[in-house]
PDB file of C-alpha atoms and ligand atoms in Angstrom:
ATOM      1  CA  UNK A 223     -85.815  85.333  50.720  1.00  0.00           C
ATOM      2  CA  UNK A 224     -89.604  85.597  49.915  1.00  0.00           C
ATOM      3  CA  UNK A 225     -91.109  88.221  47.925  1.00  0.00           C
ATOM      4  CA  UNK A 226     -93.046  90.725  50.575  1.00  0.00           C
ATOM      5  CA  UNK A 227     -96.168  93.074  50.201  1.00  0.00           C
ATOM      6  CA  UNK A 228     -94.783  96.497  50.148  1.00  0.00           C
ATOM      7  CA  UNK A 229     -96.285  98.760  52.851  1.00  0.00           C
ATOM      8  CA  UNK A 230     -98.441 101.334  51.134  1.00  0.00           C
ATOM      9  CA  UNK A 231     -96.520 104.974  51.393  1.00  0.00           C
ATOM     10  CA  UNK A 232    -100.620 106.582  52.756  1.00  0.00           C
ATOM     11  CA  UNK A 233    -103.290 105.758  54.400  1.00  0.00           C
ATOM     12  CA  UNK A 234    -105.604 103.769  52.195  1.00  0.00           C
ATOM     13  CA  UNK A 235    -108.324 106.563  52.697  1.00  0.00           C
ATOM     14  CA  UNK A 236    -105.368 109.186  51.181  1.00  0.00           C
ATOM     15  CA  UNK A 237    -106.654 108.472  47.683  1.00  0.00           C
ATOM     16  CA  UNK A 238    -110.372 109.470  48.201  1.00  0.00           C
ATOM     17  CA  UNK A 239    -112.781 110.432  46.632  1.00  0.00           C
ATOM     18  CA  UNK A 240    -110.576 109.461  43.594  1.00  0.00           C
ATOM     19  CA  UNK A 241    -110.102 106.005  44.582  1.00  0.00           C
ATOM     20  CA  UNK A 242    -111.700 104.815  47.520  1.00  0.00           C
ATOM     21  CA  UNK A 243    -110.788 103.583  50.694  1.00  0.00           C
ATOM     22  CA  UNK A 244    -112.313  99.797  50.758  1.00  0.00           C
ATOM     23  CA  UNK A 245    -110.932  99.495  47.168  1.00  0.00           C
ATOM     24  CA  UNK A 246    -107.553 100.331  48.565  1.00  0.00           C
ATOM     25  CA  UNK A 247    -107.860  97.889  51.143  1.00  0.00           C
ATOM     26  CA  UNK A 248    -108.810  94.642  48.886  1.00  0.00           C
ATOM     27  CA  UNK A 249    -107.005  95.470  46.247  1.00  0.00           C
ATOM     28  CA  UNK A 250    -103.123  96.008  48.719  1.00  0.00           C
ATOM     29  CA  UNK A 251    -104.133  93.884  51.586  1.00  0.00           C
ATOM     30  CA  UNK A 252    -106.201  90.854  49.476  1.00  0.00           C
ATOM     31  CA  UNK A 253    -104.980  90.952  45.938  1.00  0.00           C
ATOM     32  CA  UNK A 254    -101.545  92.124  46.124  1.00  0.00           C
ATOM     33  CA  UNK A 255    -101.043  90.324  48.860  1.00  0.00           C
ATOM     34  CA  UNK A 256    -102.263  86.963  47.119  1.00  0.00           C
ATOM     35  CA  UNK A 257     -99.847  87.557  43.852  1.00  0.00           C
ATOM     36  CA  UNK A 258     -97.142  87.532  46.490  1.00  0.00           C
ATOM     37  CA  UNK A 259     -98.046  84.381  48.697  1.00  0.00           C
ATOM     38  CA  UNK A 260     -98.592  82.673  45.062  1.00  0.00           C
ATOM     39  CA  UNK A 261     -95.346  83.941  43.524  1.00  0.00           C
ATOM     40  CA  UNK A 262     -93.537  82.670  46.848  1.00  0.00           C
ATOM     41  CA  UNK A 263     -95.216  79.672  46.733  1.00  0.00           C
ATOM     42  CA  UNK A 264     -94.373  78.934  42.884  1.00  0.00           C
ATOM     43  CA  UNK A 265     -90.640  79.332  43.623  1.00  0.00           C
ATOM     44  CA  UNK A 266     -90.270  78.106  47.099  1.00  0.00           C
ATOM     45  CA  UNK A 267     -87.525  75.981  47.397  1.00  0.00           C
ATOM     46  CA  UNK A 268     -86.090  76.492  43.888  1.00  0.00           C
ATOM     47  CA  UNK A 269     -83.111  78.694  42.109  1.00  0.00           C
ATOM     48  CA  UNK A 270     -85.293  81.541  40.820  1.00  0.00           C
ATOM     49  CA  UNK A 271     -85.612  82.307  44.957  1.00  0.00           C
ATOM     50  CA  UNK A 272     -84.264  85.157  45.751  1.00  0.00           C
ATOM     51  CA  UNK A 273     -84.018  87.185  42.843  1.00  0.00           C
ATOM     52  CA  UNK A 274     -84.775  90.775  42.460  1.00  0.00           C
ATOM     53  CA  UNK A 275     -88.363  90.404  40.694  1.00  0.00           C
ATOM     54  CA  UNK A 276     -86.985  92.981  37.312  1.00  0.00           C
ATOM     55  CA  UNK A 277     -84.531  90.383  36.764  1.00  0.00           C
ATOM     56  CA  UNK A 278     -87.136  87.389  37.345  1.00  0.00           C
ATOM     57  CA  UNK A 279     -89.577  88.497  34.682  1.00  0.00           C
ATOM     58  CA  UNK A 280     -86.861  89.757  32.473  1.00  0.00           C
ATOM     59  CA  UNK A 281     -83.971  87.510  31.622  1.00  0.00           C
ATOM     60  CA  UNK A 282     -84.497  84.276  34.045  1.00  0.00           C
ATOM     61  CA  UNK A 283     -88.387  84.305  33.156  1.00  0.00           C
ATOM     62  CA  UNK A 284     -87.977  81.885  29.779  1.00  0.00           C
ATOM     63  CA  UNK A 285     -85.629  79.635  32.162  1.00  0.00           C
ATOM     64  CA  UNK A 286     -88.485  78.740  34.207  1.00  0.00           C
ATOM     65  CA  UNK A 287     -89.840  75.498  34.456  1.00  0.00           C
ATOM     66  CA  UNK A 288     -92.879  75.058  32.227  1.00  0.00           C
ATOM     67  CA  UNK A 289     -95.226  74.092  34.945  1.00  0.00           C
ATOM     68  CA  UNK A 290     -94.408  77.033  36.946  1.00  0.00           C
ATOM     69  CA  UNK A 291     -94.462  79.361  33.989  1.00  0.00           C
ATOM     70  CA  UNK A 292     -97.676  80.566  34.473  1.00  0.00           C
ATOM     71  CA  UNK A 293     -97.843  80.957  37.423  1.00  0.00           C
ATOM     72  CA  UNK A 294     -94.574  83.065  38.070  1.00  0.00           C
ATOM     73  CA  UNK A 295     -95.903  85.336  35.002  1.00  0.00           C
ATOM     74  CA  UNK A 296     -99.109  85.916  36.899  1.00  0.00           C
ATOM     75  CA  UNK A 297     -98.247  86.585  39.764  1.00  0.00           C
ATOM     76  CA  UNK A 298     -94.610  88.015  39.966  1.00  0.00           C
ATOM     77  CA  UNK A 299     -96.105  90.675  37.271  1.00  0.00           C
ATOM     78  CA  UNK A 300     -98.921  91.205  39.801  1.00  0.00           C
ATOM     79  CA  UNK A 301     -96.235  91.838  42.201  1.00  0.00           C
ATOM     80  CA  UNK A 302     -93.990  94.030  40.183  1.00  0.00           C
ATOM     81  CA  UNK A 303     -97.270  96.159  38.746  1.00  0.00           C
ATOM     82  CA  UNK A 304     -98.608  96.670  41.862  1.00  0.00           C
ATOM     83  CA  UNK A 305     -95.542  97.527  43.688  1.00  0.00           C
ATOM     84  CA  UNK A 306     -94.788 100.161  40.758  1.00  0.00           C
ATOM     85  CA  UNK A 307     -98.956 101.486  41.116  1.00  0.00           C
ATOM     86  CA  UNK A 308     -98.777 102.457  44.952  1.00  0.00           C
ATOM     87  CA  UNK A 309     -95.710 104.671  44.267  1.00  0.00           C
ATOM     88  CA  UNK A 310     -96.793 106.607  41.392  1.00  0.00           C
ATOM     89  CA  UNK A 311    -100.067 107.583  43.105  1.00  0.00           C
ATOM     90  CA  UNK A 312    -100.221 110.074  45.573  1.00  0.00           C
ATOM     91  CA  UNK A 313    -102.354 111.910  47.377  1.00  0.00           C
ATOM     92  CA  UNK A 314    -103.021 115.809  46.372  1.00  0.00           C
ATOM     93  CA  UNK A 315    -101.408 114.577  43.177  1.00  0.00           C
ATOM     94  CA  UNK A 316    -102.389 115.237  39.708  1.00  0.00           C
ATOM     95  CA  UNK A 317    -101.194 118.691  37.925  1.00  0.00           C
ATOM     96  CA  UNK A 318     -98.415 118.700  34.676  1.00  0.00           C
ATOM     97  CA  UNK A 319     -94.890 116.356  34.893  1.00  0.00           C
ATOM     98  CA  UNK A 320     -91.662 118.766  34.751  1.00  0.00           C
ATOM     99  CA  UNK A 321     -87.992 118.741  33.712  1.00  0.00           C
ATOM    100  CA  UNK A 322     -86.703 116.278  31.197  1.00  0.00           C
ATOM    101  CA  UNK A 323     -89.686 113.864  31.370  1.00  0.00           C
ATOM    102  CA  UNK A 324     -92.176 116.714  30.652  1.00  0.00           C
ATOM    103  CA  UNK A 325     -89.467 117.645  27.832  1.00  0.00           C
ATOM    104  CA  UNK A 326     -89.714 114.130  26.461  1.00  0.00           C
ATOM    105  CA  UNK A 327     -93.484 114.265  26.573  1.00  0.00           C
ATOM    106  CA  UNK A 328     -94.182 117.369  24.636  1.00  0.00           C
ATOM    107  CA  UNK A 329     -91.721 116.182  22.188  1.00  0.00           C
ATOM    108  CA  UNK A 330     -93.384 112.995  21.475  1.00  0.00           C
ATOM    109  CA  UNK A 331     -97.119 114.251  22.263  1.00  0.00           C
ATOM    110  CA  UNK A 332     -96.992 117.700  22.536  1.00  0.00           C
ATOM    111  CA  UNK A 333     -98.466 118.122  25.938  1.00  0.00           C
ATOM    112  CA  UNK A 334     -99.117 116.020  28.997  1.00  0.00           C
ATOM    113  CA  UNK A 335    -102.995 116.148  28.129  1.00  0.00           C
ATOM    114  CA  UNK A 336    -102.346 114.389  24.601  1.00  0.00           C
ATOM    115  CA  UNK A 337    -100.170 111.794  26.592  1.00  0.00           C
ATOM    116  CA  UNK A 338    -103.384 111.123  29.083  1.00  0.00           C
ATOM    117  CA  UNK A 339    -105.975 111.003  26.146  1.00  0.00           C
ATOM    118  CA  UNK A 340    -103.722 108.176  24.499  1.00  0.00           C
ATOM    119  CA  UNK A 341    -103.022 106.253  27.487  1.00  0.00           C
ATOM    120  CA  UNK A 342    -106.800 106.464  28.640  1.00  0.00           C
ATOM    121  CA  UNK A 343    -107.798 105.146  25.394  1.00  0.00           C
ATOM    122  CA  UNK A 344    -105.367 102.541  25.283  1.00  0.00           C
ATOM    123  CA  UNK A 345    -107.195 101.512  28.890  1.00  0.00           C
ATOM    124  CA  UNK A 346    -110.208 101.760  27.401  1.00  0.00           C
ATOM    125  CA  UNK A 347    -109.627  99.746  24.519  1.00  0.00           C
ATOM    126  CA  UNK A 348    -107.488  96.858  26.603  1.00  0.00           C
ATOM    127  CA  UNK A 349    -110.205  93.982  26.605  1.00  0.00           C
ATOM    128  CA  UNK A 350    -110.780  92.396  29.482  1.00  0.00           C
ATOM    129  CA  UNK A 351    -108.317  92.555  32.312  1.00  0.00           C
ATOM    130  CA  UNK A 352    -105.114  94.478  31.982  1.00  0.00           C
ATOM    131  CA  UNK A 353    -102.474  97.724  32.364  1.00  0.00           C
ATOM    132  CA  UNK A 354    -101.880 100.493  30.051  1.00  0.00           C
ATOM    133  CA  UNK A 355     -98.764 101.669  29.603  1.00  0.00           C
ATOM    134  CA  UNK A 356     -96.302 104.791  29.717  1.00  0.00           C
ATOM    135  CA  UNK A 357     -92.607 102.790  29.279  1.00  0.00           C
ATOM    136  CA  UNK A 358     -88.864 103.749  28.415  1.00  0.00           C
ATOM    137  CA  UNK A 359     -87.981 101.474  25.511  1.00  0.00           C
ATOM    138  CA  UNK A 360     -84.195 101.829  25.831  1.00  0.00           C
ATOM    139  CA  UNK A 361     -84.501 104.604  23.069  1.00  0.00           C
ATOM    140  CA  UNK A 362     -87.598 106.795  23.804  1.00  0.00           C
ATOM    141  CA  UNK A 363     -90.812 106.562  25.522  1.00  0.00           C
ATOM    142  CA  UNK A 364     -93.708 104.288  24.578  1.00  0.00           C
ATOM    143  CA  UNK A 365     -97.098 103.513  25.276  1.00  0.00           C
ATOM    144  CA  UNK A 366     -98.919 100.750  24.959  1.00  0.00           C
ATOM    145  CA  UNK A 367    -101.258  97.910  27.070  1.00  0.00           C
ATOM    146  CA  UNK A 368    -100.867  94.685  28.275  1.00  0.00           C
ATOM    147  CA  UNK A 369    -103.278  91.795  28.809  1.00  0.00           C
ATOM    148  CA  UNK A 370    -103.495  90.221  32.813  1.00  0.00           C
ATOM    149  CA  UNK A 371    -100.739  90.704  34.748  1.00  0.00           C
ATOM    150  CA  UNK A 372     -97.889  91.177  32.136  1.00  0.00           C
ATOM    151  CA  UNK A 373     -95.403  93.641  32.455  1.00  0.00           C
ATOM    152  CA  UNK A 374     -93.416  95.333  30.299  1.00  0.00           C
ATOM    153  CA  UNK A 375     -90.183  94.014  32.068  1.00  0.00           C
ATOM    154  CA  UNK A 376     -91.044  90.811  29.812  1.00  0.00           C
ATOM    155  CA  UNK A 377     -90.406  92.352  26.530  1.00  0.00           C
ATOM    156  CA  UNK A 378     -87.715  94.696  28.972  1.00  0.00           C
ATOM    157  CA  UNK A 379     -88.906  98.236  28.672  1.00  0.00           C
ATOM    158  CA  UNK A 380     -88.936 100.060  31.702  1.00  0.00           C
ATOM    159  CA  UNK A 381     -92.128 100.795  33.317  1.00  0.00           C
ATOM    160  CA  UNK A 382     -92.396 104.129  34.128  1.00  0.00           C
ATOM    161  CA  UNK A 383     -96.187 104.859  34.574  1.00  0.00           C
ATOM    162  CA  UNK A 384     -98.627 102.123  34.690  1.00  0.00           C
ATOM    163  CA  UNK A 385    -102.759 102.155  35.274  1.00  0.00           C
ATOM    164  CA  UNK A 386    -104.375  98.949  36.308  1.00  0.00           C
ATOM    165  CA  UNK A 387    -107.425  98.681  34.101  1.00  0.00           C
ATOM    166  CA  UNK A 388    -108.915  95.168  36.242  1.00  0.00           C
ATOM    167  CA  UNK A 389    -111.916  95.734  37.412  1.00  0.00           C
ATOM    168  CA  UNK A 390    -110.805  95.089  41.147  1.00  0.00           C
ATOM    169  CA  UNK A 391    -108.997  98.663  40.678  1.00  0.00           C
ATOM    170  CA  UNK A 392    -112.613 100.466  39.926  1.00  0.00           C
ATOM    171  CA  UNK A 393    -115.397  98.907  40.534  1.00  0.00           C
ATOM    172  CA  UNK A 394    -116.859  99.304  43.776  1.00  0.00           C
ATOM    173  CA  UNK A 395    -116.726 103.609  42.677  1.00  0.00           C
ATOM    174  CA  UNK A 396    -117.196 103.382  39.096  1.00  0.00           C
ATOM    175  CA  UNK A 397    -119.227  99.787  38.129  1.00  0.00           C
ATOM    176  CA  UNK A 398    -118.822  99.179  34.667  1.00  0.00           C
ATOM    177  CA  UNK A 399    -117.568 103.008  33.933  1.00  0.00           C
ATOM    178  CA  UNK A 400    -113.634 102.209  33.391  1.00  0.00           C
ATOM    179  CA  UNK A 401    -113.322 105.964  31.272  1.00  0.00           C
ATOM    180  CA  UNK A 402    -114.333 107.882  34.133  1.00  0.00           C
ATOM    181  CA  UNK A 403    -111.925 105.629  36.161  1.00  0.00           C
ATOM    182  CA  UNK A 404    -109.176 106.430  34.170  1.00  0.00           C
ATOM    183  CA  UNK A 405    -110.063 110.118  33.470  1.00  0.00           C
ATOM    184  CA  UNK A 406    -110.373 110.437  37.200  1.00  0.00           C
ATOM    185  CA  UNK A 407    -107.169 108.948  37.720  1.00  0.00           C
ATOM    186  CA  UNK A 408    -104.842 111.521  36.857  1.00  0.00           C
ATOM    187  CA  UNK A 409    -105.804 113.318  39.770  1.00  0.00           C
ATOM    188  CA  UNK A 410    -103.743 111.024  41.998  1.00  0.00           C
ATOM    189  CA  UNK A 411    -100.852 110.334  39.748  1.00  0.00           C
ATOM    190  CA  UNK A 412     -97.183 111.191  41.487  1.00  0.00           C
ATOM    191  CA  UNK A 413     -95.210 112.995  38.579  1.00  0.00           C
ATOM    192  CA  UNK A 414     -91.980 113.155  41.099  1.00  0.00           C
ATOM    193  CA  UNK A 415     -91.929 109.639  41.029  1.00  0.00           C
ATOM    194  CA  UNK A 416     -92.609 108.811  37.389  1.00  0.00           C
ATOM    195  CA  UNK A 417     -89.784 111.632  36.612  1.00  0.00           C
ATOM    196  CA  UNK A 418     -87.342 109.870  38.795  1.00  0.00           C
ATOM    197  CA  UNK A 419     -87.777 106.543  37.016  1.00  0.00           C
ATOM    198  CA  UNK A 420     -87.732 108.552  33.970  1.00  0.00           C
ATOM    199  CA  UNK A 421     -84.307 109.672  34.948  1.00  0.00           C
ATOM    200  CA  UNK A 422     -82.827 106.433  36.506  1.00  0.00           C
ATOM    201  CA  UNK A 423     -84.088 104.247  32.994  1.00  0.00           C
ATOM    202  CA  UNK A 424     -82.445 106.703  30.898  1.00  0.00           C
ATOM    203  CA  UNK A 425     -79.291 106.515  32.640  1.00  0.00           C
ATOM    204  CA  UNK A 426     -78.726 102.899  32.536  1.00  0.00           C
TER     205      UNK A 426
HETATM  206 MN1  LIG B  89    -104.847  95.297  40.522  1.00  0.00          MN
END
């Protein structure tokens, strides 16, 4: 079974004026679309098809064949981020997280505004292309960024919140300004949905 682009849950206007519509549209239809077709194309035909991708870039991903190493990396994480990004943005989103994951937040942070500053300037400081981070370690929460298209699922933390920092995500709307990107972003994020993987990583 081949991987598939994940219909995005809104219109690909719903985002504006945070994140604008013909950035939604290359960045789903164009480059999500090519980490699929490349991840399909790396595995066609061999045992890693068919796998759900968590368990491709966790366990099975140091069984790959080195010349298809790469290229599953790439481009299954760009399939896994991605997938993750559409559903924790929303539109009319934004405001504070609740329940246990807000509880786990101000323990760790003290509020949900500390948690943004350090994840922002994580973002910031990522060079080059890359994610930054809000993950369930198996223990706690954790922040950090990644480089390209890596996930977390490759050192297996769960991602729970994740902010593409490539340019493709800002650049048509905010050039060479990735701060106000990510400052802006938080206006869109989907707290439901970052709660309910908060919930469903603690209780494995
Ligand atoms: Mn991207």
């Amino acid at each position: 079974m081949p991987y598939e682009l994940p219909s995005l849950p809104y219109d690909y206007n719903a985002l504006e004026p945070t994140i604008d519509e013909q950035t939604m549209r290359i960045h789903h239809g164009k480059h999500h679309q090519a980490y699929v077709d490349n991840l399909n194309k790396a595995i066609e035909g061999t045992e890693f098809d068919g796998h759900p991708i968590e368990a491709l870039l966790g366990a099975l991903l140091d069984t790959v064949p080195e010349d298809k190493q790469a290229a599953v990396r790439n481009n299954g994480g760009g399939h896994a981020n991605h997938s993750l990004f559409w559903q924790i943005m929303k539109p009319g989103g934004g405001g504070e997280p609740s329940g246990d994951l807000a509880a786990a937040i101000n323990d760790l942070w003290g509020d949900a505004d500390k948690l943004k500053t350090a994840m922002n300037d994580n973002g910031v400081k990522r060079f080059g292309s890359g994610w930054t981070w809000l993950v369930w370690d198996g223990t706690g929460l954790a922040l950090y960024s990644t480089a390209n298209q890596d996930s977390p699922l490759m050192q297996d933390d769960v991602p729970l919140l994740g902010i593409d920092v490539w340019e493709h995500a800002y650049y048509l709307n905010y050039q060479n300004r990735r701060p106000d990107y990510l400052s802006a972003w938080w206006s869109v994020v989907n707290w439901d949905e970052v709660g309910k993987r908060f919930d469903e990583a603690r209780a494995k």
